[in-house]
Coordinates of C-alpha atoms in Angstrom, one line a residue:
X24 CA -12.9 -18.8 -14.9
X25 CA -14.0 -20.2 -18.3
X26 CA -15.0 -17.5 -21.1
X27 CA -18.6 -17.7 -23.0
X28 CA -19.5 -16.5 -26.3
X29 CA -22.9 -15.4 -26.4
X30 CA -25.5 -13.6 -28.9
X31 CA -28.2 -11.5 -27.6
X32 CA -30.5 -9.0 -28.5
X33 CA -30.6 -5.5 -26.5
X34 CA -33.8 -3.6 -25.8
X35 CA -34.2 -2.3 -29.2
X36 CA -33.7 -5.6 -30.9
X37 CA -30.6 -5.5 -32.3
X38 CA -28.1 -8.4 -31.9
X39 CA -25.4 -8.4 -29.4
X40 CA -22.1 -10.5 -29.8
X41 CA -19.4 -10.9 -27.7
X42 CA -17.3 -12.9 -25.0
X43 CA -18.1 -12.8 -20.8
X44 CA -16.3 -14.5 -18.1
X45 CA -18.2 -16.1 -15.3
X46 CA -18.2 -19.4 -13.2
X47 CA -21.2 -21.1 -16.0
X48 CA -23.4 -20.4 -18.4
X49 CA -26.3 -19.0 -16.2
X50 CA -23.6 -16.7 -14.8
X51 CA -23.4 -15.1 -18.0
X52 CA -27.2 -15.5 -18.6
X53 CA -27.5 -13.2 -14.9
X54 CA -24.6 -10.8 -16.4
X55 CA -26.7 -9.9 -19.5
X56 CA -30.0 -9.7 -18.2
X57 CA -28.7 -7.5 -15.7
X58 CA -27.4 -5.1 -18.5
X59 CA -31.0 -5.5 -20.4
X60 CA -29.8 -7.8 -22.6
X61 CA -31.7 -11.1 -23.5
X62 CA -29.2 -13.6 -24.4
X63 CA -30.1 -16.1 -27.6
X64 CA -27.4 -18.4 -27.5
X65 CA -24.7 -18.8 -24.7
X66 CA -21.5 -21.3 -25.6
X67 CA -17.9 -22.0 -24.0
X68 CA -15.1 -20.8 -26.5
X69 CA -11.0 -20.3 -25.8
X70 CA -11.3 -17.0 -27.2
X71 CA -11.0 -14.0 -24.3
X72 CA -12.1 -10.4 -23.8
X73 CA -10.2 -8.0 -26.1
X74 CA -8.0 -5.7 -24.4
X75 CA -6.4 -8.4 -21.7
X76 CA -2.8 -7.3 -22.9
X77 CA -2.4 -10.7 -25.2
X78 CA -0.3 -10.3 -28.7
X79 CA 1.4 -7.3 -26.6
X80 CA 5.6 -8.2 -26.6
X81 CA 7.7 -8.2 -23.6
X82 CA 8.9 -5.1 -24.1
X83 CA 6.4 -3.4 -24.7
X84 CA 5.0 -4.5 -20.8
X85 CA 8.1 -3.2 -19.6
X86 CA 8.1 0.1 -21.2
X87 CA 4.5 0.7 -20.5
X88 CA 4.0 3.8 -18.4
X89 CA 2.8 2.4 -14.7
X90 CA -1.2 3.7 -13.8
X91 CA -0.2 6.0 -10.8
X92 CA -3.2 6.4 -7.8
X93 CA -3.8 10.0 -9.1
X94 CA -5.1 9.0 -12.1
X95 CA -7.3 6.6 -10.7
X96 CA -8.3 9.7 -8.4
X97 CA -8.9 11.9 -11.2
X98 CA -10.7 9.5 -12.9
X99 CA -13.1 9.1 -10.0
X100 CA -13.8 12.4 -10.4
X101 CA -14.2 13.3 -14.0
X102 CA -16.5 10.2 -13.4
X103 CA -18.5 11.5 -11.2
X104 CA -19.1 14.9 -13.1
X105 CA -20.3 13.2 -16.3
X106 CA -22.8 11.1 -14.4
X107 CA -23.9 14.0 -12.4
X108 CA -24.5 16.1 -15.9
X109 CA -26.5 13.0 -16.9
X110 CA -23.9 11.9 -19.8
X111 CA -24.4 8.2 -20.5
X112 CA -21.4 6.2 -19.1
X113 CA -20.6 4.7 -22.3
X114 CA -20.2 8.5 -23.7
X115 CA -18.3 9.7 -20.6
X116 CA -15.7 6.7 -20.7
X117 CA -14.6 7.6 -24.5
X118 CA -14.1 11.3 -23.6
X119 CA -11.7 10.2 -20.7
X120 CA -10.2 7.5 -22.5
X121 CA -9.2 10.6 -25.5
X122 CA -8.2 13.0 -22.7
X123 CA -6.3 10.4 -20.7
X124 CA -2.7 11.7 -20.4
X125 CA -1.7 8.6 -19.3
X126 CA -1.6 5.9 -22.5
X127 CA -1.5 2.7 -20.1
X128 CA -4.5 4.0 -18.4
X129 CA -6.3 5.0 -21.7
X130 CA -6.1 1.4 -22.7
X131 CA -7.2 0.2 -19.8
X132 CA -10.3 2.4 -19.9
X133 CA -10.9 1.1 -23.6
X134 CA -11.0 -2.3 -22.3
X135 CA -13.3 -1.4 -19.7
X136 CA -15.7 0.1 -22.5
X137 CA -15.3 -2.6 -24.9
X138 CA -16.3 -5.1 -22.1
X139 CA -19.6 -2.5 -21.2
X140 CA -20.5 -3.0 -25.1
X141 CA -20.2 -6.5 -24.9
X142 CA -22.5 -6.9 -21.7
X143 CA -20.4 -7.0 -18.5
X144 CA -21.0 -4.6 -16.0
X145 CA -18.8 -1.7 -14.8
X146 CA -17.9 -3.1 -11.8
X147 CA -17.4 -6.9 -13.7
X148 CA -15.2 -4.9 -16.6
X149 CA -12.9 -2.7 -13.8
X150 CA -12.1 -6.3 -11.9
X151 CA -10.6 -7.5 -14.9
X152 CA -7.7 -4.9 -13.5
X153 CA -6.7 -5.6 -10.3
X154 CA -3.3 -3.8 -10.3
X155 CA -5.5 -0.6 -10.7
X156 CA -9.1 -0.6 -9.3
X157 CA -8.4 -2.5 -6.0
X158 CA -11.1 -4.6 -4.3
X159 CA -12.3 -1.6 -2.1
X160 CA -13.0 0.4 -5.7
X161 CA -15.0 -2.7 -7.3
X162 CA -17.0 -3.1 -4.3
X163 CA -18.1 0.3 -3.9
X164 CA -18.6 0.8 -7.8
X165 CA -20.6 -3.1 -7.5
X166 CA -22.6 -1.2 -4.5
X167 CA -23.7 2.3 -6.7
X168 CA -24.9 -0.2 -9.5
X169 CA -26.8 -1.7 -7.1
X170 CA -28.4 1.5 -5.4
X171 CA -28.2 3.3 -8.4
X172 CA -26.2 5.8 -6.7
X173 CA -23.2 5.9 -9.3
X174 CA -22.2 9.4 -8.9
X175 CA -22.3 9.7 -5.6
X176 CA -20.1 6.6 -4.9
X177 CA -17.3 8.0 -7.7
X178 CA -16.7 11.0 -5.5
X179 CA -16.9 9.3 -2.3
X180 CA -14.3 7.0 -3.8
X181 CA -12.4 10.4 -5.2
X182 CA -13.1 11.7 -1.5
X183 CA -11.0 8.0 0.2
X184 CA -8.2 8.4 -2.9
X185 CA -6.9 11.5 -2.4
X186 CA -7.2 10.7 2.0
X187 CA -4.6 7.8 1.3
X188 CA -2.7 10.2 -1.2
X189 CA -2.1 12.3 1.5
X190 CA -1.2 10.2 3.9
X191 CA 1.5 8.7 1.9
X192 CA 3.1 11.5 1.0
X193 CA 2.8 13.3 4.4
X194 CA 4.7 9.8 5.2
X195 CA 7.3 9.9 3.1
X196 CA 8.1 13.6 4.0
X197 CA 8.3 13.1 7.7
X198 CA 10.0 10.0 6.7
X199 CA 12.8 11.7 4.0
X200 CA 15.3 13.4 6.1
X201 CA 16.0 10.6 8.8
X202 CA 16.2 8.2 5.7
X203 CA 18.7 10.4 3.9
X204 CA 20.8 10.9 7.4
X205 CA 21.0 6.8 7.9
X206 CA 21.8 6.7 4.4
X207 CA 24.8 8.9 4.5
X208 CA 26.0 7.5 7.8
X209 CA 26.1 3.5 5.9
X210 CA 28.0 4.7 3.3
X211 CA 30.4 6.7 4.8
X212 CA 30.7 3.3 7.3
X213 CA 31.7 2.0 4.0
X214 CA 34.1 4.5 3.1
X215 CA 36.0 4.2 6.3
X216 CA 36.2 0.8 6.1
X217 CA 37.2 0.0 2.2
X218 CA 39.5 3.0 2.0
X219 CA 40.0 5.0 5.4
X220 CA 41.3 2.1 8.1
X221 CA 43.6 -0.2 5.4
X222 CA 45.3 3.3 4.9
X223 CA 45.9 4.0 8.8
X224 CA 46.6 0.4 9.4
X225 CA 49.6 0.5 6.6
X226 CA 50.8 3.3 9.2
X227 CA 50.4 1.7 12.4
X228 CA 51.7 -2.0 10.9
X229 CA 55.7 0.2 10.9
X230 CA 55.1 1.1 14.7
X231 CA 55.6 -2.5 15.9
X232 CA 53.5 -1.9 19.0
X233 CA 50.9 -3.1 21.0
X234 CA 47.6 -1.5 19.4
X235 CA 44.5 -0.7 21.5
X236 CA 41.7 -3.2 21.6
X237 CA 39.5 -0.7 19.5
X238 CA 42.1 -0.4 17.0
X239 CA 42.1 -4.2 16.7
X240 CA 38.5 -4.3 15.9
X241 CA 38.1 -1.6 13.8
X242 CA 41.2 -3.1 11.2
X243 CA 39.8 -6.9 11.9
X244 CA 36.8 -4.8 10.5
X245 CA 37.8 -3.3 7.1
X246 CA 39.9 -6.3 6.9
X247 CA 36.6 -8.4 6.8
X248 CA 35.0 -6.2 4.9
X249 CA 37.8 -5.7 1.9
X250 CA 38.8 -9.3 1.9
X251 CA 35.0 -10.4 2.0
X252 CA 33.3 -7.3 0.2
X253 CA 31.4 -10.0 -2.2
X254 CA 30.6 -12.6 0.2
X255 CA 28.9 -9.7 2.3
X256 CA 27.1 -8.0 -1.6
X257 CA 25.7 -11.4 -2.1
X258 CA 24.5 -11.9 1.6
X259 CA 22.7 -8.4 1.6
X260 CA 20.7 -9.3 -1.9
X261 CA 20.1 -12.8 -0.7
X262 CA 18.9 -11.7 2.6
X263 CA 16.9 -9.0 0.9
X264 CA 15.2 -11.3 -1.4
X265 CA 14.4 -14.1 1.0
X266 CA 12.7 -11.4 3.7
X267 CA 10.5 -9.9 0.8
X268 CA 9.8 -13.6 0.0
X269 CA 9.3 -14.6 3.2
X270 CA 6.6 -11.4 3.6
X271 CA 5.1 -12.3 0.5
X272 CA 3.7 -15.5 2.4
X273 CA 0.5 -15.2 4.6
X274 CA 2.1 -16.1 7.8
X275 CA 5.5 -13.7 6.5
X276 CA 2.9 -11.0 5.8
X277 CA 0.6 -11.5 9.2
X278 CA 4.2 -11.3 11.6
X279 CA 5.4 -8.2 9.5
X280 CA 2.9 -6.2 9.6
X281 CA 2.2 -7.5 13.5
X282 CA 5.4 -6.6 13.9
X283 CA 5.6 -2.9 12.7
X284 CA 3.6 -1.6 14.8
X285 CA 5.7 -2.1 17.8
X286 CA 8.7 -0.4 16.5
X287 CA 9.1 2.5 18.7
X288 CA 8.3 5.6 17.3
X289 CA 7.2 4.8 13.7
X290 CA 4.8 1.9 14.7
X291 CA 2.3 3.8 16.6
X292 CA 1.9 6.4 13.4
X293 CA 1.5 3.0 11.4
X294 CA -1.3 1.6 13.7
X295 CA -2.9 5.0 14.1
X296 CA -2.9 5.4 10.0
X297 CA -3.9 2.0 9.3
X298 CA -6.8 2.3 12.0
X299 CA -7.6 5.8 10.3
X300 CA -7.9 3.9 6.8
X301 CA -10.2 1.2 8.6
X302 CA -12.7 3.6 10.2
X303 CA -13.1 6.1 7.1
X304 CA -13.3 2.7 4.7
X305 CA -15.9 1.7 7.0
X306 CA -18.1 4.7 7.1
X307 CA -17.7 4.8 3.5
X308 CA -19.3 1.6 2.8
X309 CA -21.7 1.9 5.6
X310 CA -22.8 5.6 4.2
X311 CA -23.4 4.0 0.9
X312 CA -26.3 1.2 2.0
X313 CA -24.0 -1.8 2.1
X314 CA -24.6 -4.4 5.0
X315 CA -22.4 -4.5 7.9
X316 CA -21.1 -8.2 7.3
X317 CA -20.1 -7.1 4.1
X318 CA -18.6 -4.0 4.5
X319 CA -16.3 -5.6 7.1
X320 CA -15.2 -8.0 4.5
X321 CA -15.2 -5.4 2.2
X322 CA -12.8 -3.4 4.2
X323 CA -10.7 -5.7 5.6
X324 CA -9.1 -5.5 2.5
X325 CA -8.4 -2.1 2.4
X326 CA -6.5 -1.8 5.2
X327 CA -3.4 -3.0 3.8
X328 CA -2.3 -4.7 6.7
X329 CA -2.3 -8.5 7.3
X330 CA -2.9 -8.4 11.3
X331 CA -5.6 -5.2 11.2
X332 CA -7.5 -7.1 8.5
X333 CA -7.4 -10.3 10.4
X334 CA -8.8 -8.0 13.6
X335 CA -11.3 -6.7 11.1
X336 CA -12.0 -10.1 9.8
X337 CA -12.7 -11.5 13.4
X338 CA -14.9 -7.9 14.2
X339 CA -17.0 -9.5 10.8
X340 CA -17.4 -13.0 12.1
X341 CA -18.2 -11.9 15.7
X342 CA -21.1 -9.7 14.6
X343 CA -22.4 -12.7 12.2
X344 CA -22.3 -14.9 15.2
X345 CA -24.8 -12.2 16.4
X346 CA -22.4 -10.7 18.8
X347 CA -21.7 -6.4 19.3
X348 CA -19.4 -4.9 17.0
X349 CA -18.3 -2.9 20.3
X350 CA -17.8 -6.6 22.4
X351 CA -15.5 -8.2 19.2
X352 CA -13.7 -4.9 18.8
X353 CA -12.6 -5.3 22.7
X354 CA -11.4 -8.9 21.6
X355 CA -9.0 -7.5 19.2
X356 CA -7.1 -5.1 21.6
X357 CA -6.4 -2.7 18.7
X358 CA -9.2 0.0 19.5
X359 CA -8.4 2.6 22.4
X360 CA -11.1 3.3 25.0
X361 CA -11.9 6.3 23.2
X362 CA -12.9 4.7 19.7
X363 CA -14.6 1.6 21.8
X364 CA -16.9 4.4 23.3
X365 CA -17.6 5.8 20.2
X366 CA -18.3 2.5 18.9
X367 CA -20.8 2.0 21.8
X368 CA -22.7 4.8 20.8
X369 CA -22.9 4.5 17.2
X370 CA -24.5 1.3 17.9
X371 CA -26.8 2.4 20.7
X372 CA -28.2 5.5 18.0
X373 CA -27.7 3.9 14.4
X374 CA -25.1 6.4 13.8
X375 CA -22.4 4.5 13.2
X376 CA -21.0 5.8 9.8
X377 CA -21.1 9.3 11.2
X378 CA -19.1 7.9 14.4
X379 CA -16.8 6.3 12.2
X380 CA -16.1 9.3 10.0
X381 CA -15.3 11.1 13.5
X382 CA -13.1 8.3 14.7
X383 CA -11.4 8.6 11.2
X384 CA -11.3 12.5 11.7
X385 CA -9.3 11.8 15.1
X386 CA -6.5 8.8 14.0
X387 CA -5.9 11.4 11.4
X388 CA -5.1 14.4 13.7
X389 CA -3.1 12.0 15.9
X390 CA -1.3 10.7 12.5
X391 CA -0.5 14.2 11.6
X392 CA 0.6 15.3 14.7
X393 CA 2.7 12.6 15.0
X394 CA 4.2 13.4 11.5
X395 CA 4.7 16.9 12.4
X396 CA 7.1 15.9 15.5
X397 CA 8.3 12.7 14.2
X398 CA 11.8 14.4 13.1
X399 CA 11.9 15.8 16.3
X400 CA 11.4 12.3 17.9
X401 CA 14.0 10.9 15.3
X402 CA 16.9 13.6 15.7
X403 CA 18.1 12.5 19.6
X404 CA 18.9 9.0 18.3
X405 CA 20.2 10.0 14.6
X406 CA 22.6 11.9 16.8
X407 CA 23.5 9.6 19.7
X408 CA 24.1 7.0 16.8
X409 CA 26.3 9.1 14.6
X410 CA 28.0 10.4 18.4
X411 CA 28.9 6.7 18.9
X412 CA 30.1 6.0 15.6
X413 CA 32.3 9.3 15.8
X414 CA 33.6 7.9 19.4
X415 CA 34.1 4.7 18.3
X416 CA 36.5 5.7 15.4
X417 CA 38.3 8.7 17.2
X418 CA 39.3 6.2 19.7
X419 CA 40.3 3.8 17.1
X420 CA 42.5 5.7 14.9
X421 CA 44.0 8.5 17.2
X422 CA 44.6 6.3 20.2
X423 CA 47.2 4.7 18.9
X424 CA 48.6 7.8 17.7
X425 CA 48.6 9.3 21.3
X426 CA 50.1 6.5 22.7
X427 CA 53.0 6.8 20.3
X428 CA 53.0 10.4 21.1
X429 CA 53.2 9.9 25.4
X430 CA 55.9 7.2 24.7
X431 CA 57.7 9.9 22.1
X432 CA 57.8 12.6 25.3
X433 CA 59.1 10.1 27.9
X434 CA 62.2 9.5 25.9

């Protein structure tokens, strides 16, 4: 979008300079008067908002420390306390901004001040950084300026943070020993193959025999994989790159995500966390006064899955059609009867937020049960694998060995 310069004068009558973004003029013109400011002269410049990273070198982007969730988190919640104490927001986002451990984040919230002083709004400034305040954040924090309810969306918001914070790392520590077993079983594959079978193959080559069929396949193997070692590197990083590629499209993205959720095991914890997400995102939004057609749209991008969202997305255009949520949420075949009951009532009593926060309450038991046992699950078929792999190399190195040993006794 084009960038206006404008000059203005706030309620006190002093004048205002500075530089908005917006579609036209009388976007800008809306912008201001929304912030109490009466704008004097509104004209299209090149110049941009300070803070947007430009002059910075490519180094210094690279070396920046990365803005991690928590501090978003914590920042919802320092927020939130200010406001509640009745400290002006302008006041409360220089304290954070000098406290802020994190430097890439204290920039970010100086740029998010700066952009205040020159007439955005909060929600306006925070969308200006995408790669931190996702579209969930700026919708909720565009719904409290609307409802003058600032504080209390901040700690919601600190309330759905620290919900996907937990989930992700209750994920990845469910997740870290079966990853660290099929780690250790590839490269000791590797091993055997570079270093182990050449060596017994240099042994059986003086036998002049007839070698098993499993021998055969296991030196045709490391043979392969010696001769062809580079072939194989560049085949694993090309394949790599053109399946992240390939996801980063919406079609890619829509199939993958689709598609994890019927792995065995691990795709039922994904649907029942991403469906955990939806409901608590929902109630959220619905708790904080925002229409039902737009907090589905609002939501469906919080889900973080292509196929959920597009279920979400078909809920939203069911119910502007004038349909049921509970009749659209049958069309999508993601719900269980249990959650399309719920759904019933909440619509039946006008409850629906609370409904939704218990249907979030419930995915999340399931999710954590499911962690709890999912190394369980995992162990049978970490250990058939590595049984297999065991077998399979027993009977191609020491076969041959006993054969030469029975042949050695009949003479």
């Amino acid at each position: 979008m084009p960038f206006f310069a404008y000059k203005a004068r706030n309620a006190q009558g002093a004048l205002v300079e500075g530089v908005l973004e917006d579609a036209d003029s009388g976007g800008v013109a809306n912008q201001l008067f929304t912030n109490g400011v009466t704008p004097i002269e509104i004209v299209l410049t090149k110049k941009t908002v300070k803070g947007d990273g430009i002059g910075q070198g490519w180094w210094e982007k690279f070396s920046a420390e990365k803005v991690r969730s928590i501090d978003v988190q914590l920042f919802s919640r320092q927020i939130y306390t200010l406001l509640k104490a009745g400290v002006p927001i302008m006041r409360g986002l220089a304290g954070l901004q000098e406290s802020a451990i994190n430097k890439s984040f204290a920039k970010i919230l100086q740029d998010v001040r700066e952009s205040l002083e020159s007439g955005r709004e909060l929600s306006a400034a925070m969308h200006r950084h995408p790669e931190v305040f996702s579209h969930f954040y700026i919708s909720m924090v565009r719904v409290g300026e609307m409802t003058g309810k600032m504080d209390e969306i901040f700690l919601r918001l600190f309330d759905h943070l620290e919900f996907e914070r937990d989930m992700r790392e209750r994920v990845r520590t469910a997740l870290r020993y079966p990853m660290f077993v099929v780690i250790a079983m590839a490269i000791a594959m590797l091993v055997i193959n570079l270093f182990v079978i050449p060596a017994f193959a240099k042994v059986y080559a003086g036998f002049n025999a007839e070698l098993p069929l499993m021998t055969k396949i296991l030196i045709a193997s490391s043979n392969f994989t010696v001769n062809f070692w580079p072939l194989l590197l560049v085949m694993a990083v090309g394949g790599t790159i053109a399946f992240k590629t390939y996801i980063a499209t919406a079609q890619g993205a829509y199939r993958w995500d689709k598609f994890k959720m019927r792995i065995p095991i691990v795709g039922k914890i994904i649907l029942k966390g991403t469906m955990a997400r939806f409901a608590r995102s929902f109630a959220l939004a619905s708790r904080s006064g925002v229409p039902i057609v737009q907090a589905l749209k609002v939501v469906a991008k919080t889900v973080d899955n292509k196929y959920i969202e597009s279920c979400v997305e078909q809920i939203r255009d069911g119910v502007e059609r004038g349909e049921s949520i509970l009749r659209t949420s049958v069309a999508t075949g993601v719900f269980t009867p249990v959650v399309l009951q719920m759904i019933a009532v909440g619509e039946e009593t006008g409850e629906m937020d609370n409904l939704m926060e218990e249907i979030a309450s419930m995915y999340e038991r399931e999710v954590d049960y499911e962690l709890k046992t999912l190394s369980s699950q995992i162990e049978p078929i970490l250990i058939v694998g590595l049984g297999i792999l065991v077998l399979i190399l027993a009977l191609g190195v020491f076969l041959p060995i006993w054969d030469l040993g029975k042949a050695a006794m009949h003479k």
